[in-house]
PDB file of C-alpha atoms and ligand atoms in Angstrom:
ATOM      1  CA  UNK B   1      -0.023   0.035   0.053  1.00  0.00           C
ATOM      2  CA  UNK B   2       1.176   3.485  -0.859  1.00  0.00           C
ATOM      3  CA  UNK B   3       1.666   5.802   2.127  1.00  0.00           C
ATOM      4  CA  UNK B   4       2.711   8.724   0.069  1.00  0.00           C
ATOM      5  CA  UNK B   5       0.405  11.756   0.312  1.00  0.00           C
ATOM      6  CA  UNK B   6      -1.862  12.508  -2.662  1.00  0.00           C
ATOM      7  CA  UNK B   7      -0.460  15.213  -4.927  1.00  0.00           C
ATOM      8  CA  UNK B   8      -3.241  17.529  -5.992  1.00  0.00           C
ATOM      9  CA  UNK B   9      -3.129  20.282  -8.507  1.00  0.00           C
ATOM     10  CA  UNK B  10      -5.836  22.966  -8.346  1.00  0.00           C
ATOM     11  CA  UNK B  11      -5.622  24.772 -11.769  1.00  0.00           C
ATOM     12  CA  UNK B  12      -8.022  27.596 -12.408  1.00  0.00           C
ATOM     13  CA  UNK B  13      -8.722  30.778 -14.394  1.00  0.00           C
ATOM     14  CA  UNK B  14     -10.531  33.765 -12.686  1.00  0.00           C
ATOM     15  CA  UNK B  15     -11.078  37.260 -13.969  1.00  0.00           C
ATOM     16  CA  UNK B  16     -12.941  38.776 -11.011  1.00  0.00           C
ATOM     17  CA  UNK B  17     -11.950  36.576  -8.233  1.00  0.00           C
ATOM     18  CA  UNK B  18     -14.890  34.251  -7.647  1.00  0.00           C
ATOM     19  CA  UNK B  19     -13.165  31.190  -8.986  1.00  0.00           C
ATOM     20  CA  UNK B  20      -9.888  32.184  -7.314  1.00  0.00           C
ATOM     21  CA  UNK B  21     -11.704  32.174  -3.965  1.00  0.00           C
ATOM     22  CA  UNK B  22     -13.210  28.713  -4.615  1.00  0.00           C
ATOM     23  CA  UNK B  23      -9.809  27.371  -5.759  1.00  0.00           C
ATOM     24  CA  UNK B  24      -8.212  28.600  -2.526  1.00  0.00           C
ATOM     25  CA  UNK B  25     -10.930  26.847  -0.470  1.00  0.00           C
ATOM     26  CA  UNK B  26     -10.389  23.585  -2.383  1.00  0.00           C
ATOM     27  CA  UNK B  27      -6.593  23.824  -1.986  1.00  0.00           C
ATOM     28  CA  UNK B  28      -6.641  24.694   1.719  1.00  0.00           C
ATOM     29  CA  UNK B  29      -8.994  21.882   2.406  1.00  0.00           C
ATOM     30  CA  UNK B  30      -6.757  19.401   0.664  1.00  0.00           C
ATOM     31  CA  UNK B  31      -3.664  20.722   2.593  1.00  0.00           C
ATOM     32  CA  UNK B  32      -5.500  20.259   5.933  1.00  0.00           C
ATOM     33  CA  UNK B  33      -6.330  16.699   4.832  1.00  0.00           C
ATOM     34  CA  UNK B  34      -2.595  15.986   4.296  1.00  0.00           C
ATOM     35  CA  UNK B  35      -2.272  16.262   0.527  1.00  0.00           C
ATOM     36  CA  UNK B  36       0.625  17.967  -1.248  1.00  0.00           C
ATOM     37  CA  UNK B  37      -1.058  20.788  -3.164  1.00  0.00           C
ATOM     38  CA  UNK B  38      -0.102  23.011  -6.106  1.00  0.00           C
ATOM     39  CA  UNK B  39      -2.494  25.988  -6.604  1.00  0.00           C
ATOM     40  CA  UNK B  40      -2.044  27.208 -10.115  1.00  0.00           C
ATOM     41  CA  UNK B  41      -3.660  29.796 -12.355  1.00  0.00           C
ATOM     42  CA  UNK B  42      -3.962  29.723 -16.103  1.00  0.00           C
ATOM     43  CA  UNK B  43      -2.022  32.465 -17.801  1.00  0.00           C
ATOM     44  CA  UNK B  44      -3.948  35.567 -18.677  1.00  0.00           C
ATOM     45  CA  UNK B  45      -4.640  36.200 -22.449  1.00  0.00           C
ATOM     46  CA  UNK B  46      -6.623  39.469 -22.183  1.00  0.00           C
ATOM     47  CA  UNK B  47      -5.009  42.795 -22.864  1.00  0.00           C
ATOM     48  CA  UNK B  48      -4.018  44.958 -20.032  1.00  0.00           C
ATOM     49  CA  UNK B  49      -6.470  47.636 -21.080  1.00  0.00           C
ATOM     50  CA  UNK B  50      -9.380  45.160 -20.662  1.00  0.00           C
ATOM     51  CA  UNK B  51      -8.147  44.173 -17.151  1.00  0.00           C
ATOM     52  CA  UNK B  52      -7.793  47.746 -16.109  1.00  0.00           C
ATOM     53  CA  UNK B  53     -11.270  48.646 -17.337  1.00  0.00           C
ATOM     54  CA  UNK B  54     -12.808  46.415 -14.664  1.00  0.00           C
ATOM     55  CA  UNK B  55     -11.779  47.273 -11.043  1.00  0.00           C
ATOM     56  CA  UNK B  56     -12.607  43.812  -9.748  1.00  0.00           C
ATOM     57  CA  UNK B  57     -10.498  42.175 -12.527  1.00  0.00           C
ATOM     58  CA  UNK B  58      -7.611  44.489 -11.705  1.00  0.00           C
ATOM     59  CA  UNK B  59      -7.929  43.766  -8.097  1.00  0.00           C
ATOM     60  CA  UNK B  60      -7.939  39.934  -8.601  1.00  0.00           C
ATOM     61  CA  UNK B  61      -4.828  40.204 -10.764  1.00  0.00           C
ATOM     62  CA  UNK B  62      -3.075  42.068  -7.935  1.00  0.00           C
ATOM     63  CA  UNK B  63      -4.365  39.681  -5.215  1.00  0.00           C
ATOM     64  CA  UNK B  64      -3.189  36.508  -7.009  1.00  0.00           C
ATOM     65  CA  UNK B  65       0.076  37.869  -8.275  1.00  0.00           C
ATOM     66  CA  UNK B  66       1.934  35.300  -6.130  1.00  0.00           C
ATOM     67  CA  UNK B  67      -0.011  32.295  -7.544  1.00  0.00           C
ATOM     68  CA  UNK B  68       2.230  30.528  -9.979  1.00  0.00           C
ATOM     69  CA  UNK B  69       1.101  30.038 -13.547  1.00  0.00           C
ATOM     70  CA  UNK B  70       0.117  26.425 -14.491  1.00  0.00           C
ATOM     71  CA  UNK B  71       2.483  24.369 -16.588  1.00  0.00           C
ATOM     72  CA  UNK B  72       1.957  20.892 -18.099  1.00  0.00           C
ATOM     73  CA  UNK B  73       4.588  19.631 -15.544  1.00  0.00           C
ATOM     74  CA  UNK B  74       1.905  20.345 -12.776  1.00  0.00           C
ATOM     75  CA  UNK B  75      -0.318  17.763 -14.400  1.00  0.00           C
ATOM     76  CA  UNK B  76       2.366  15.287 -14.861  1.00  0.00           C
ATOM     77  CA  UNK B  77       3.270  15.634 -11.116  1.00  0.00           C
ATOM     78  CA  UNK B  78      -0.245  15.291  -9.912  1.00  0.00           C
ATOM     79  CA  UNK B  79      -2.320  12.324  -8.777  1.00  0.00           C
ATOM     80  CA  UNK B  80      -5.425  14.381  -9.047  1.00  0.00           C
ATOM     81  CA  UNK B  81      -6.399  17.610 -10.696  1.00  0.00           C
ATOM     82  CA  UNK B  82      -9.334  19.952 -10.000  1.00  0.00           C
ATOM     83  CA  UNK B  83      -9.926  22.559 -12.737  1.00  0.00           C
ATOM     84  CA  UNK B  84     -11.978  25.689 -12.195  1.00  0.00           C
ATOM     85  CA  UNK B  85     -13.391  28.224 -14.649  1.00  0.00           C
ATOM     86  CA  UNK B  86     -15.952  30.900 -14.757  1.00  0.00           C
ATOM     87  CA  UNK B  87     -18.914  30.067 -17.012  1.00  0.00           C
ATOM     88  CA  UNK B  88     -18.544  31.925 -20.323  1.00  0.00           C
ATOM     89  CA  UNK B  89     -21.544  31.569 -22.524  1.00  0.00           C
ATOM     90  CA  UNK B  90     -22.135  28.143 -20.948  1.00  0.00           C
ATOM     91  CA  UNK B  91     -18.599  27.087 -21.590  1.00  0.00           C
ATOM     92  CA  UNK B  92     -15.097  27.273 -19.998  1.00  0.00           C
ATOM     93  CA  UNK B  93     -13.008  30.518 -20.263  1.00  0.00           C
ATOM     94  CA  UNK B  94     -10.540  30.625 -23.264  1.00  0.00           C
ATOM     95  CA  UNK B  95      -7.667  31.119 -20.847  1.00  0.00           C
ATOM     96  CA  UNK B  96      -8.243  27.743 -19.225  1.00  0.00           C
ATOM     97  CA  UNK B  97      -8.916  26.135 -22.623  1.00  0.00           C
ATOM     98  CA  UNK B  98      -5.592  27.541 -23.882  1.00  0.00           C
ATOM     99  CA  UNK B  99      -3.810  25.842 -20.908  1.00  0.00           C
ATOM    100  CA  UNK B 100      -5.610  22.591 -21.642  1.00  0.00           C
ATOM    101  CA  UNK B 101      -4.513  22.809 -25.301  1.00  0.00           C
ATOM    102  CA  UNK B 102      -0.879  22.855 -24.161  1.00  0.00           C
ATOM    103  CA  UNK B 103      -1.323  19.309 -22.787  1.00  0.00           C
ATOM    104  CA  UNK B 104      -1.014  17.487 -26.077  1.00  0.00           C
ATOM    105  CA  UNK B 105       2.469  16.281 -25.487  1.00  0.00           C
ATOM    106  CA  UNK B 106       1.567  14.733 -22.136  1.00  0.00           C
ATOM    107  CA  UNK B 107      -1.580  13.310 -23.522  1.00  0.00           C
ATOM    108  CA  UNK B 108       0.420  11.663 -26.488  1.00  0.00           C
ATOM    109  CA  UNK B 109       2.638   9.984 -23.921  1.00  0.00           C
ATOM    110  CA  UNK B 110      -0.296   8.651 -21.921  1.00  0.00           C
ATOM    111  CA  UNK B 111       0.735  10.833 -19.016  1.00  0.00           C
ATOM    112  CA  UNK B 112      -2.704  12.368 -18.311  1.00  0.00           C
ATOM    113  CA  UNK B 113      -4.339   9.043 -17.905  1.00  0.00           C
ATOM    114  CA  UNK B 114      -5.145   7.199 -14.646  1.00  0.00           C
ATOM    115  CA  UNK B 115      -5.468  10.403 -12.573  1.00  0.00           C
ATOM    116  CA  UNK B 116      -8.484  11.710 -10.784  1.00  0.00           C
ATOM    117  CA  UNK B 117     -10.193  14.839 -12.262  1.00  0.00           C
ATOM    118  CA  UNK B 118     -12.989  17.128 -11.156  1.00  0.00           C
ATOM    119  CA  UNK B 119     -14.173  20.667 -11.794  1.00  0.00           C
ATOM    120  CA  UNK B 120     -15.793  23.779 -10.411  1.00  0.00           C
ATOM    121  CA  UNK B 121     -17.330  26.887 -11.843  1.00  0.00           C
ATOM    122  CA  UNK B 122     -19.350  30.013 -11.239  1.00  0.00           C
ATOM    123  CA  UNK B 123     -21.690  32.056 -13.124  1.00  0.00           C
ATOM    124  CA  UNK B 124     -23.502  35.471 -12.721  1.00  0.00           C
ATOM    125  CA  UNK B 125     -26.984  33.915 -12.778  1.00  0.00           C
ATOM    126  CA  UNK B 126     -28.674  30.733 -11.479  1.00  0.00           C
ATOM    127  CA  UNK B 127     -29.092  28.287 -14.303  1.00  0.00           C
ATOM    128  CA  UNK B 128     -26.627  30.414 -16.219  1.00  0.00           C
ATOM    129  CA  UNK B 129     -24.757  27.461 -17.745  1.00  0.00           C
ATOM    130  CA  UNK B 130     -22.866  26.034 -14.743  1.00  0.00           C
ATOM    131  CA  UNK B 131     -23.726  22.337 -15.647  1.00  0.00           C
ATOM    132  CA  UNK B 132     -22.848  22.805 -19.263  1.00  0.00           C
ATOM    133  CA  UNK B 133     -19.581  24.418 -18.378  1.00  0.00           C
ATOM    134  CA  UNK B 134     -18.657  21.521 -16.072  1.00  0.00           C
ATOM    135  CA  UNK B 135     -19.761  18.912 -18.730  1.00  0.00           C
ATOM    136  CA  UNK B 136     -17.700  20.709 -21.300  1.00  0.00           C
ATOM    137  CA  UNK B 137     -14.623  20.648 -19.046  1.00  0.00           C
ATOM    138  CA  UNK B 138     -15.357  16.869 -18.311  1.00  0.00           C
ATOM    139  CA  UNK B 139     -15.290  16.135 -22.042  1.00  0.00           C
ATOM    140  CA  UNK B 140     -11.539  16.739 -21.951  1.00  0.00           C
ATOM    141  CA  UNK B 141     -11.091  14.489 -18.894  1.00  0.00           C
ATOM    142  CA  UNK B 142     -12.432  11.541 -20.883  1.00  0.00           C
ATOM    143  CA  UNK B 143      -9.920  12.193 -23.624  1.00  0.00           C
ATOM    144  CA  UNK B 144      -7.220  12.188 -21.046  1.00  0.00           C
ATOM    145  CA  UNK B 145      -8.232   8.732 -19.851  1.00  0.00           C
ATOM    146  CA  UNK B 146      -8.999  10.349 -16.522  1.00  0.00           C
ATOM    147  CA  UNK B 147     -11.149   9.081 -13.664  1.00  0.00           C
ATOM    148  CA  UNK B 148     -13.922  11.679 -13.291  1.00  0.00           C
ATOM    149  CA  UNK B 149     -14.782  12.227  -9.642  1.00  0.00           C
ATOM    150  CA  UNK B 150     -17.920  14.349  -9.667  1.00  0.00           C
ATOM    151  CA  UNK B 151     -19.418  14.987  -6.178  1.00  0.00           C
ATOM    152  CA  UNK B 152     -22.754  13.621  -7.000  1.00  0.00           C
ATOM    153  CA  UNK B 153     -25.202  13.585  -4.004  1.00  0.00           C
ATOM    154  CA  UNK B 154     -22.544  11.820  -1.892  1.00  0.00           C
ATOM    155  CA  UNK B 155     -22.938  14.190   1.023  1.00  0.00           C
ATOM    156  CA  UNK B 156     -26.019  15.675   2.689  1.00  0.00           C
ATOM    157  CA  UNK B 157     -24.750  19.167   1.780  1.00  0.00           C
ATOM    158  CA  UNK B 158     -25.187  18.387  -1.903  1.00  0.00           C
ATOM    159  CA  UNK B 159     -28.971  18.554  -1.355  1.00  0.00           C
ATOM    160  CA  UNK B 160     -28.516  22.177  -0.278  1.00  0.00           C
ATOM    161  CA  UNK B 161     -26.076  23.455  -3.067  1.00  0.00           C
ATOM    162  CA  UNK B 162     -27.831  21.238  -5.598  1.00  0.00           C
ATOM    163  CA  UNK B 163     -25.078  20.710  -8.132  1.00  0.00           C
ATOM    164  CA  UNK B 164     -23.898  17.080  -8.384  1.00  0.00           C
ATOM    165  CA  UNK B 165     -21.487  17.950 -11.216  1.00  0.00           C
ATOM    166  CA  UNK B 166     -19.206  20.129  -9.217  1.00  0.00           C
ATOM    167  CA  UNK B 167     -18.873  23.083  -6.924  1.00  0.00           C
ATOM    168  CA  UNK B 168     -20.681  26.111  -8.419  1.00  0.00           C
ATOM    169  CA  UNK B 169     -21.425  29.556  -7.141  1.00  0.00           C
ATOM    170  CA  UNK B 170     -23.750  32.178  -8.462  1.00  0.00           C
ATOM    171  CA  UNK B 171     -21.933  35.511  -8.065  1.00  0.00           C
ATOM    172  CA  UNK B 172     -24.664  37.934  -9.264  1.00  0.00           C
ATOM    173  CA  UNK B 173     -21.965  39.878 -10.975  1.00  0.00           C
ATOM    174  CA  UNK B 174     -19.884  40.426  -7.827  1.00  0.00           C
ATOM    175  CA  UNK B 175     -22.893  41.175  -5.616  1.00  0.00           C
ATOM    176  CA  UNK B 176     -22.961  37.752  -4.076  1.00  0.00           C
ATOM    177  CA  UNK B 177     -19.587  36.825  -2.601  1.00  0.00           C
ATOM    178  CA  UNK B 178     -18.590  33.181  -2.179  1.00  0.00           C
ATOM    179  CA  UNK B 179     -20.743  31.931   0.716  1.00  0.00           C
ATOM    180  CA  UNK B 180     -20.762  29.132   3.272  1.00  0.00           C
ATOM    181  CA  UNK B 181     -22.893  26.874   0.913  1.00  0.00           C
ATOM    182  CA  UNK B 182     -20.362  27.135  -1.905  1.00  0.00           C
ATOM    183  CA  UNK B 183     -17.394  26.801   0.544  1.00  0.00           C
ATOM    184  CA  UNK B 184     -18.927  23.625   1.893  1.00  0.00           C
ATOM    185  CA  UNK B 185     -19.368  22.295  -1.670  1.00  0.00           C
ATOM    186  CA  UNK B 186     -15.749  23.020  -2.302  1.00  0.00           C
ATOM    187  CA  UNK B 187     -14.643  21.239   0.870  1.00  0.00           C
ATOM    188  CA  UNK B 188     -16.838  18.254   0.066  1.00  0.00           C
ATOM    189  CA  UNK B 189     -15.530  18.064  -3.474  1.00  0.00           C
ATOM    190  CA  UNK B 190     -11.871  18.381  -2.442  1.00  0.00           C
ATOM    191  CA  UNK B 191     -12.218  15.691   0.235  1.00  0.00           C
ATOM    192  CA  UNK B 192     -13.920  13.372  -2.182  1.00  0.00           C
ATOM    193  CA  UNK B 193     -11.307  13.757  -4.833  1.00  0.00           C
ATOM    194  CA  UNK B 194      -8.596  13.076  -2.234  1.00  0.00           C
ATOM    195  CA  UNK B 195     -10.348   9.934  -1.064  1.00  0.00           C
ATOM    196  CA  UNK B 196     -10.629   8.555  -4.631  1.00  0.00           C
ATOM    197  CA  UNK B 197      -7.169   9.592  -5.489  1.00  0.00           C
ATOM    198  CA  UNK B 198      -5.675   7.940  -2.354  1.00  0.00           C
ATOM    199  CA  UNK B 199      -7.516   4.662  -3.120  1.00  0.00           C
ATOM    200  CA  UNK B 200      -6.441   4.820  -6.774  1.00  0.00           C
ATOM    201  CA  UNK B 201      -2.753   5.513  -5.842  1.00  0.00           C
ATOM    202  CA  UNK B 202      -2.679   2.712  -3.342  1.00  0.00           C
ATOM    203  CA  UNK B 203      -4.301   0.323  -5.801  1.00  0.00           C
ATOM    204  CA  UNK B 204      -1.850   1.231  -8.639  1.00  0.00           C
ATOM    205  CA  UNK B 205       1.123   0.935  -6.275  1.00  0.00           C
ATOM    206  CA  UNK B 206       0.078  -2.496  -4.988  1.00  0.00           C
TER     207      UNK B 206
HETATM  208  C1  FMN Z 301     -17.590  36.781 -21.603  1.00  0.00           C
HETATM  209  C2  FMN Z 301     -18.461  36.405 -20.409  1.00  0.00           C
HETATM  210  C3  FMN Z 301     -19.381  35.475 -20.597  1.00  0.00           C
HETATM  211  C4  FMN Z 301     -20.154  35.098 -19.507  1.00  0.00           C
HETATM  212  N1  FMN Z 301     -21.201  34.158 -19.706  1.00  0.00           N
HETATM  213  C5  FMN Z 301     -21.954  33.881 -18.643  1.00  0.00           C
HETATM  214  C6  FMN Z 301     -23.130  32.948 -18.830  1.00  0.00           C
HETATM  215  O1  FMN Z 301     -23.261  32.314 -19.883  1.00  0.00           O
HETATM  216  N2  FMN Z 301     -23.907  32.825 -17.756  1.00  0.00           N
HETATM  217  C7  FMN Z 301     -23.840  33.427 -16.551  1.00  0.00           C
HETATM  218  O2  FMN Z 301     -24.608  33.238 -15.679  1.00  0.00           O
HETATM  219  N3  FMN Z 301     -22.733  34.255 -16.416  1.00  0.00           N
HETATM  220  C8  FMN Z 301     -21.811  34.515 -17.349  1.00  0.00           C
HETATM  221  N4  FMN Z 301     -20.787  35.252 -17.145  1.00  0.00           N
HETATM  222  C9  FMN Z 301     -20.447  35.745 -15.758  1.00  0.00           C
HETATM  223  C10 FMN Z 301     -19.345  34.960 -15.128  1.00  0.00           C
HETATM  224  O3  FMN Z 301     -19.500  33.569 -15.342  1.00  0.00           O
HETATM  225  C11 FMN Z 301     -19.504  35.068 -13.568  1.00  0.00           C
HETATM  226  O4  FMN Z 301     -19.453  36.512 -13.227  1.00  0.00           O
HETATM  227  C12 FMN Z 301     -18.277  34.338 -12.914  1.00  0.00           C
HETATM  228  O5  FMN Z 301     -18.652  34.178 -11.601  1.00  0.00           O
HETATM  229  C13 FMN Z 301     -16.943  35.142 -12.880  1.00  0.00           C
HETATM  230  O6  FMN Z 301     -15.965  34.370 -12.232  1.00  0.00           O
HETATM  231  P1  FMN Z 301     -14.640  35.151 -11.806  1.00  0.00           P
HETATM  232  O7  FMN Z 301     -14.979  36.161 -10.793  1.00  0.00           O
HETATM  233  O8  FMN Z 301     -13.755  34.047 -11.194  1.00  0.00           O
HETATM  234  O9  FMN Z 301     -13.989  35.602 -12.981  1.00  0.00           O
HETATM  235  C14 FMN Z 301     -19.968  35.621 -18.236  1.00  0.00           C
HETATM  236  C15 FMN Z 301     -18.882  36.641 -18.122  1.00  0.00           C
HETATM  237  C16 FMN Z 301     -18.170  37.046 -19.181  1.00  0.00           C
HETATM  238  C17 FMN Z 301     -17.048  38.043 -18.994  1.00  0.00           C
END
């Protein structure tokens, strides 16, 4: 049996900080549970002028300046990866997609397979495309040969947040900061990913 801690990468893109806040909650939960954690942001693609035109975006860039940018090596390193993206017209943000599109080399070597994957999102409105965003993200996990660990309704709290596909928050365009319901969803998801990743890691090592 492997007694090595699970290595978890939390890889996200966030413009105005909602996804960054959830990413931190997921990462801190995993650290408390004994995992080795890399919190990583996808590189920004938007022009500086666009960022500066939105105070919340500029503030988030400042607040997360010390978060390292994701590289393919972070995925190679990880036993489990949780990706996060805001909902953009019912899909993931181009910045996260751009990062995913750099993974072809690892994919071709089979190095994305046999890891545990899960995802989280946020949107401005309820029913604003959260589930379609998570399912779009999960398409890629199947191509990786990954083990998709969605939260399902495996915890009583899932009947409160109501999204079995992954943690999701409705931010009402910045008027509804990440709350206890969404933080609980993030904790439950992080712990579930770690449990499954630990079992898989032990099983593969045996
Ligand atoms: C280009 C663009 C498209 C968006 N599309 C949607 C959408 O389809 N549905 C929705 O409810 N919110 C949409 N939003 C709002 C964001 O998903 C939402 O504010 C999200 O919580 C922002 O996350 P962040 O603070 O981490 O950047 C969109 C925002 C942008 C900039």
